[in-house]
Amino acid sequence: MQNTEILEKFEDMKKNMADGSLTNGLVIQDLENRIRNLEADVTAKKRIILEKSETNNALWEKIKALEIKEEKMFSSRLSYSDIKDKFHWQAVKRLELDVQHDDTTVIKDMVKTFHAFFGKIIRVKGMRFIILYFNTETHLMNAINESAKINDISQGLWLKKENDFIDENGELKELTKRSNYKNDASRSNAFCMKWEQQGGPSTHSALSRRHNQ
């Protein structure tokens, strides 16, 4: 009887030990899984941080390149005549209502399409126009010819002289210098529009041309 009890206790101990080993094994396996998951999570976070850092560095490089380009374009070493010559060859195009892209995208596309070195968008009485600037007369004329192939003449690029400005009717008007002029409402309005679009000395309105004729 006593031997039987001893054997039963021994069997119970073996069973408990086996159960304990199984439990310990499961606990160890769970801890290992957690460690692997943590390591994977840390690795993923490091990769995300690295990718963001690389993206930021790339953006800064682009910004620096643009700043250098802008500095070259508007270098303080350039004289007034040099700046005037640099922006001498101009073309203008009215942007139709169906062109809903933001200004930056439109300028980027137009500059690339017509091989200009600079572009800007102006607004006159709710109408939107883009002015493109070219390095040479040849580049300008090539752009106008290329525009004629893509658009109707009335919707393409138009030659814009230095003293031209766009009035409130969407017309190109030529401005000529004059030492003394009557400061009536029409000429004052023309001067204000000229100043906004080009900048320059006192002027008065002369010949007008319709941009969309």
Coordinates of C-alpha atoms in Angstrom, one line a residue, residues 66-184:
L66 CA 17.0 76.3 -57.5
E67 CA 18.5 79.0 -55.3
I68 CA 21.7 78.9 -57.2
K69 CA 19.8 79.1 -60.5
E70 CA 17.8 82.1 -59.2
E71 CA 21.0 83.7 -57.9
K72 CA 22.6 83.4 -61.3
M73 CA 19.4 84.8 -63.0
F74 CA 19.3 87.8 -60.7
S75 CA 22.9 88.3 -59.8
S76 CA 23.7 91.6 -58.2
R77 CA 26.7 91.8 -60.5
L78 CA 24.4 92.2 -63.5
S79 CA 23.8 95.8 -64.6
Y80 CA 20.4 97.2 -65.4
S81 CA 21.2 96.9 -69.1
D82 CA 22.2 93.3 -68.7
I83 CA 19.0 92.4 -66.8
K84 CA 17.0 94.3 -69.5
D85 CA 18.7 92.3 -72.2
K86 CA 18.3 89.1 -70.4
F87 CA 14.5 89.5 -70.3
H88 CA 14.2 91.1 -73.7
W89 CA 12.7 88.2 -75.7
Q90 CA 9.2 87.6 -74.4
A91 CA 6.0 85.8 -75.4
V92 CA 2.5 85.9 -73.8
K93 CA -0.4 83.5 -73.9
R94 CA -3.8 83.7 -72.4
L95 CA -4.7 80.7 -70.3
E96 CA -8.2 79.4 -71.1
L97 CA -10.6 78.6 -68.4
D98 CA -10.1 74.9 -69.0
V99 CA -6.6 75.1 -67.7
Q100 CA -7.3 74.5 -64.1
H101 CA -3.8 73.5 -63.0
D102 CA -2.0 75.5 -60.3
D103 CA 0.4 78.2 -61.4
T104 CA 3.5 76.3 -60.6
T105 CA 2.5 73.3 -62.7
V106 CA 1.4 75.5 -65.7
I107 CA 4.7 77.5 -65.6
K108 CA 6.8 74.3 -65.4
D109 CA 4.9 72.7 -68.3
M110 CA 5.1 75.8 -70.5
V111 CA 8.7 76.5 -69.8
K112 CA 9.6 72.9 -70.7
T113 CA 7.3 72.8 -73.8
F114 CA 8.6 76.0 -75.4
H115 CA 12.2 75.9 -74.1
A116 CA 12.0 79.1 -72.2
F117 CA 14.4 79.9 -69.3
F118 CA 11.8 81.6 -67.1
G119 CA 8.0 82.1 -66.9
K120 CA 5.5 83.9 -64.7
I121 CA 1.7 84.1 -64.5
I122 CA -0.2 87.4 -64.1
R123 CA -3.9 88.0 -63.6
V124 CA -5.7 90.9 -65.2
K125 CA -9.4 91.4 -64.3
G126 CA -9.9 87.7 -63.7
M127 CA -8.0 86.6 -66.8
R128 CA -4.9 84.6 -66.5
F129 CA -1.9 85.0 -68.7
I130 CA 1.6 83.4 -68.8
I131 CA 4.6 85.4 -69.9
L132 CA 7.6 83.3 -71.1
Y133 CA 11.2 84.7 -71.4
F134 CA 13.7 83.3 -73.9
N135 CA 17.5 83.6 -74.2
T136 CA 17.6 84.6 -77.9
E137 CA 15.3 85.8 -80.6
T138 CA 15.7 82.5 -82.4
H139 CA 14.4 80.6 -79.3
L140 CA 11.5 83.0 -79.1
M141 CA 10.5 82.6 -82.8
N142 CA 10.9 78.8 -82.6
A143 CA 8.5 78.8 -79.6
I144 CA 5.9 80.9 -81.4
N145 CA 6.1 78.6 -84.5
E146 CA 5.8 75.6 -82.3
S147 CA 2.8 77.1 -80.5
A148 CA 1.1 77.7 -83.9
K149 CA 1.4 74.0 -84.6
I150 CA -0.2 73.1 -81.3
N151 CA -2.9 75.8 -80.9
D152 CA -5.0 78.0 -83.1
I153 CA -3.3 81.3 -83.7
S154 CA -5.6 83.2 -81.4
Q155 CA -4.9 80.7 -78.6
G156 CA -1.1 80.4 -79.0
L157 CA 1.9 82.4 -78.0
W158 CA 2.0 86.0 -79.0
L159 CA 5.1 88.1 -79.4
K160 CA 5.3 90.6 -76.5
K161 CA 7.7 93.5 -76.7
E162 CA 9.3 95.0 -73.6
N163 CA 7.0 97.9 -73.4
D164 CA 3.8 95.9 -74.0
F165 CA 1.3 95.3 -71.2
I166 CA -2.0 93.6 -71.0
D167 CA -4.9 95.9 -70.3
E168 CA -8.2 95.1 -68.6
N169 CA -9.8 93.9 -71.8
G170 CA -7.1 91.3 -72.4
E171 CA -5.4 93.5 -75.1
L172 CA -1.7 94.0 -75.6
K173 CA -0.9 97.6 -75.5
E174 CA 2.5 99.2 -76.4
L175 CA 3.8 101.8 -74.0
T176 CA 6.3 104.4 -75.0
K177 CA 8.4 106.6 -72.8
R178 CA 7.5 110.3 -72.5
S179 CA 8.9 112.9 -70.2
N180 CA 5.7 114.9 -69.8
Y181 CA 2.2 113.4 -70.2
K182 CA -1.3 114.1 -69.1
N183 CA -2.2 112.2 -66.0
D184 CA -5.7 111.4 -67.0

